[in-house]
Tab-separated table of C-alpha atoms and ligand atoms in Angstrom:
chain	number	residue	atom	x	y	z
A	19	MET	CA	164.305	122.523	108.701
A	20	LYS	CA	161.095	125.093	109.178
A	21	LYS	CA	160.867	125.980	105.295
A	22	ASN	CA	160.746	122.547	104.363
A	23	TYR	CA	157.763	121.815	106.981
A	24	PHE	CA	155.929	125.176	105.132
A	25	ILE	CA	156.508	124.380	101.553
A	26	ILE	CA	155.263	120.904	102.217
A	27	SER	CA	151.933	122.194	103.901
A	28	ILE	CA	151.762	124.541	101.251
A	29	LEU	CA	151.898	121.274	98.433
A	30	ALA	CA	149.802	119.524	100.696
A	31	LEU	CA	147.132	122.559	100.572
A	32	MET	CA	147.298	122.864	96.889
A	33	PHE	CA	146.770	119.289	96.161
A	34	LEU	CA	143.456	118.784	98.659
A	35	ALA	CA	142.191	122.486	97.192
A	36	LEU	CA	142.137	120.677	93.336
A	37	PRO	CA	139.619	117.810	93.541
A	38	LEU	CA	137.616	120.526	95.945
A	39	SER	CA	137.813	123.631	93.468
A	40	LEU	CA	137.241	121.302	90.496
A	41	TYR	CA	133.847	119.797	92.143
A	42	ALA	CA	133.002	123.467	92.749
A	43	MET	CA	133.484	124.502	89.612
A	44	GLU	CA	130.692	121.780	88.077
A	45	TYR	CA	127.881	123.920	88.586
A	46	GLN	CA	128.042	127.556	89.594
A	47	HIS	CA	125.511	127.905	92.585
A	48	LYS	CA	124.273	125.515	95.106
A	49	LEU	CA	120.912	125.990	97.388
A	50	GLU	CA	121.396	123.606	100.414
A	51	VAL	CA	117.578	122.580	102.597
A	52	LYS	CA	116.885	120.286	104.784
A	53	ASN	CA	118.390	117.024	103.268
A	54	MET	CA	118.283	118.205	99.713
A	55	GLU	CA	120.478	119.879	97.374
A	56	PHE	CA	119.906	122.054	94.156
A	57	SER	CA	123.183	122.824	92.010
A	58	TRP	CA	122.462	125.122	88.917
A	59	THR	CA	124.668	126.666	86.417
A	60	ILE	CA	123.073	129.491	83.730
A	61	GLU	CA	125.003	128.864	80.606
A	62	ASN	CA	123.494	130.853	77.390
A	63	ASP	CA	120.012	129.987	76.865
A	64	GLN	CA	120.230	126.680	79.568
A	65	ILE	CA	120.198	126.228	82.962
A	66	HIS	CA	121.830	122.558	84.338
A	67	VAL	CA	120.730	121.210	87.406
A	68	MET	CA	121.642	118.984	89.712
A	69	LEU	CA	119.099	117.490	92.557
A	70	LYS	CA	120.056	115.540	95.078
A	71	ALA	CA	117.748	114.627	98.461
A	72	LYS	CA	118.252	111.906	100.588
A	73	THR	CA	115.566	109.046	99.679
A	74	SER	CA	115.351	106.139	97.974
A	75	GLY	CA	112.009	107.970	96.241
A	76	TRP	CA	111.307	110.948	93.517
A	77	VAL	CA	113.409	114.131	93.970
A	78	SER	CA	111.899	117.548	92.269
A	79	ILE	CA	112.181	121.211	91.472
A	80	GLY	CA	109.228	123.243	90.438
A	81	PHE	CA	109.930	126.653	88.200
A	82	ASP	CA	107.771	129.653	89.049
A	83	PRO	CA	104.775	128.218	91.467
A	84	GLU	CA	101.756	130.680	90.781
A	85	LYS	CA	99.444	128.982	93.896
A	86	ALA	CA	101.142	126.222	95.963
A	87	MET	CA	101.939	123.812	93.005
A	88	LEU	CA	99.719	124.861	90.120
A	89	GLY	CA	100.933	126.547	87.371
A	90	ALA	CA	104.608	125.547	88.321
A	91	ASN	CA	107.079	124.021	85.316
A	92	ILE	CA	108.110	120.758	87.303
A	93	ILE	CA	110.673	118.588	86.660
A	94	ILE	CA	110.697	115.037	88.907
A	95	GLY	CA	112.704	112.097	88.406
A	96	MET	CA	113.780	108.965	90.087
A	97	VAL	CA	115.871	105.616	90.080
A	98	LYS	CA	114.470	102.386	90.489
A	99	ASP	CA	116.427	99.422	89.987
A	100	GLY	CA	119.398	101.405	88.751
A	101	LYS	CA	117.342	102.977	85.892
A	102	PHE	CA	116.390	106.715	85.965
A	103	THR	CA	113.670	107.930	84.978
A	104	ILE	CA	113.137	112.025	84.688
A	105	GLU	CA	110.063	113.573	83.214
A	106	ASP	CA	108.504	117.321	82.744
A	107	HIS	CA	105.422	117.975	84.082
A	108	TYR	CA	103.000	120.724	84.995
A	109	GLY	CA	101.308	121.918	88.413
A	110	VAL	CA	97.576	121.838	86.913
A	111	ARG	CA	96.240	122.042	90.236
A	112	LYS	CA	97.518	123.599	93.545
A	113	ARG	CA	97.871	120.424	94.717
A	114	GLY	CA	98.765	118.267	91.704
A	115	HIS	CA	100.563	118.042	88.480
A	116	LYS	CA	100.484	115.965	85.206
A	117	SER	CA	103.595	115.096	82.633
A	118	ASP	CA	103.654	117.449	79.812
A	119	LYS	CA	102.738	114.756	77.297
A	120	ASP	CA	99.919	113.622	79.052
A	121	LEU	CA	98.939	117.337	78.809
A	122	ASP	CA	99.509	117.181	75.040
A	123	GLY	CA	102.935	118.775	75.448
A	124	ASN	CA	106.582	117.642	75.209
A	125	ASN	CA	109.004	116.673	77.450
A	126	ASP	CA	111.414	118.983	77.140
A	127	VAL	CA	114.346	117.874	79.422
A	128	LEU	CA	117.814	117.304	78.178
A	129	ASN	CA	120.227	115.137	79.068
A	130	PRO	CA	119.012	113.786	82.220
A	131	SER	CA	121.006	111.138	84.034
A	132	GLY	CA	120.756	110.051	87.703
A	133	PHE	CA	121.420	107.599	90.385
A	134	GLU	CA	121.249	106.158	93.785
A	135	GLU	CA	123.722	105.795	96.155
A	136	ASN	CA	123.530	105.264	100.055
A	137	GLY	CA	119.900	105.920	100.345
A	138	VAL	CA	120.787	109.390	98.294
A	139	THR	CA	118.999	109.740	94.572
A	140	THR	CA	120.805	112.309	92.532
A	141	ILE	CA	119.382	112.973	89.460
A	142	SER	CA	120.740	116.244	86.653
A	143	PHE	CA	119.218	117.496	83.733
A	144	THR	CA	119.742	120.309	81.159
A	145	PHE	CA	116.574	122.686	80.860
A	146	PRO	CA	115.903	125.273	78.061
A	147	LEU	CA	114.869	128.529	79.169
A	148	ASN	CA	112.675	129.120	76.705
A	149	THR	CA	110.637	126.313	75.037
A	150	ASP	CA	107.619	126.381	72.641
A	151	ASP	CA	105.422	124.179	75.305
A	152	LYS	CA	102.456	125.858	76.867
A	153	TYR	CA	103.216	123.837	79.640
A	154	ASP	CA	106.858	125.424	80.448
A	155	LYS	CA	107.419	128.756	81.232
A	156	PRO	CA	110.081	131.157	80.363
A	157	ILE	CA	113.336	130.989	83.262
A	158	ASN	CA	114.158	134.052	83.486
A	159	PRO	CA	117.812	133.919	85.272
A	160	GLU	CA	117.636	138.141	85.914
A	161	GLY	CA	115.761	139.012	88.981
A	162	THR	CA	114.185	136.860	91.146
A	163	SER	CA	112.025	133.763	90.495
A	164	LEU	CA	110.140	131.590	92.871
A	165	VAL	CA	111.429	127.640	93.065
A	166	MET	CA	109.667	125.185	94.962
A	167	LEU	CA	111.987	121.968	96.117
A	168	ALA	CA	110.816	118.607	97.193
A	169	TYR	CA	111.486	114.710	97.508
A	170	GLY	CA	108.831	112.139	97.784
A	171	ALA	CA	109.427	108.557	100.195
A	172	GLY	CA	110.736	105.085	99.974
A	173	LYS	CA	108.533	103.979	97.149
A	174	ASP	CA	109.817	104.701	93.624
A	175	SER	CA	106.276	106.288	91.931
A	176	PHE	CA	105.941	109.589	91.236
A	177	LYS	CA	102.430	109.502	93.013
A	178	THR	CA	103.348	109.639	96.489
A	179	ARG	CA	103.482	112.612	98.657
A	180	HIS	CA	106.491	114.652	99.785
A	181	PRO	CA	107.414	114.542	103.445
A	182	TYR	CA	109.619	117.426	102.508
A	183	ARG	CA	108.644	120.780	100.701
A	184	THR	CA	109.587	124.006	100.183
A	185	ILE	CA	109.729	127.638	98.301
A	186	TYR	CA	112.387	130.080	97.733
A	187	GLU	CA	112.859	132.932	96.111
A	188	ILE	CA	116.054	132.659	93.591
A	189	ASN	CA	118.361	135.006	91.512
A	190	TYR	CA	119.649	132.693	89.106
A	191	SER	CA	122.093	134.412	87.826
A	192	THR	CA	123.895	135.512	91.219
A	193	GLY	CA	123.161	132.630	93.246
A	194	GLU	CA	121.730	134.653	95.976
A	195	TYR	CA	118.363	133.339	98.034
A	196	LYS	CA	115.592	133.867	100.241
A	197	LYS	CA	113.230	131.234	101.251
A	198	ILE	CA	110.097	131.855	101.669
A	199	LYS	CA	108.232	129.020	102.834
B	24	LIG	C1	101.408	113.471	93.371
B	24	LIG	C2	102.517	113.936	94.059
B	24	LIG	C3	102.350	115.485	94.832
B	24	LIG	C4	101.304	115.327	95.737
B	24	LIG	C5	100.135	114.617	96.034
B	24	LIG	C6	101.523	116.422	96.540
B	24	LIG	C7	100.293	116.844	97.468
B	24	LIG	C8	100.679	118.097	98.125
B	24	LIG	C9	99.600	118.849	99.008
B	24	LIG	C10	98.689	117.935	99.914
B	24	LIG	C11	99.886	119.913	99.770
B	24	LIG	C12	99.679	120.932	100.622
B	24	LIG	C13	99.812	120.389	101.896
B	24	LIG	C14	101.215	120.860	101.889
B	24	LIG	O1	101.494	122.007	102.103
B	24	LIG	O2	101.834	119.955	101.961
B	24	LIG	C15	101.318	120.426	98.714
B	24	LIG	C16	102.034	121.303	98.927
B	24	LIG	C17	103.143	121.591	97.840
B	24	LIG	N1	103.666	121.388	96.924
B	24	LIG	FE1	103.221	119.181	96.584
B	24	LIG	N2	102.338	117.256	96.377
B	24	LIG	C18	103.179	116.359	95.183
B	24	LIG	C19	104.420	116.602	94.294
B	24	LIG	C20	104.863	117.624	94.538
B	24	LIG	C21	106.114	118.345	93.808
B	24	LIG	C22	106.468	117.107	92.426
B	24	LIG	C23	106.604	119.559	93.829
B	24	LIG	C24	107.614	120.201	93.117
B	24	LIG	C25	108.917	120.273	93.989
B	24	LIG	C26	105.506	119.857	95.445
B	24	LIG	C27	105.701	121.056	95.662
B	24	LIG	C28	104.846	122.070	96.420
B	24	LIG	C29	105.098	122.562	97.714
B	24	LIG	C30	106.517	123.769	97.354
B	24	LIG	C31	104.225	123.092	98.296
B	24	LIG	C32	104.094	123.937	98.731
B	24	LIG	C33	102.494	124.911	98.481
B	24	LIG	C34	102.545	126.249	99.317
B	24	LIG	O3	102.115	126.043	100.489
B	24	LIG	O4	102.368	127.800	98.514
B	24	LIG	N3	104.928	118.914	95.259
B	24	LIG	N4	101.461	119.384	98.205
C-alpha cells in the first residue's frame, strides 16, 4: 500500500513539474523587479525578450544607457483596446526619448506581440544584437551591460512618465544581475 502511495506521489509530481518546466524553458533567464518582469533568451545573433508589468500603460526596456536615459536603445510597448504597439526608440536626452523612425532611423523590432489581462501588460519581441541603425547599439551577450526597466501608468500613451524605473547590470549569457539604481 505504501509503495502505491509513493508511485502515485511521484507521478503527480512529474505531472505538475512538466508544465512548469515547459514554461521555464520558454525563456532562458528572468529578472523580477517591483511589479515587473524581464525574461530573455540569447539565440545566435538575436535576443528574444518578454516584458511584463502591472500597468495598463506602457512597458519598456532600455539597453545600454549612458547618462540617465540618454544614449539608450529603448523598446517601448503598450496595448490599447486589445491592439499592441511596440516601437524602437532612442534616449535623445537624459529625460527623454524619441522613436528611431522620427530620428531618421528604423524600427528594428522583430516578432512583436502583446496583450493586456487583469491590469497586467505583457509584450514580447525579438531584437538583433547588431543592427545597422545608428539609433540602436550592439547588445553584447558576454560580460556585463546596463539595462533600464520602466513602466508607465494608466493612460495608453508613450508620453506619460514612469511611476517605476530601475537600472540593473546584467550578463545576458549567464543571467547574472546586480541592481544599480
Ligand atoms: C515620456 C516618457 C518619459 C519621461 C517623461 C521620463 C522622464 C524621466 C525623468 C524626469 C527622470 C528623472 C527623474 C527620475 O529619476 O525618476 C527619468 C529617469 C529615468 N528614466 Fe525616464 N522618462 C520617460 C520614459 C522612460 C523610459 C521609456 C524608460 C525606459 C526603460 C525610462 C527609464 C528611466 C530610468 C532608468 C531613469 C533613471 C535614470 C538615472 O537616474 O540614472 N524612462 N525619466
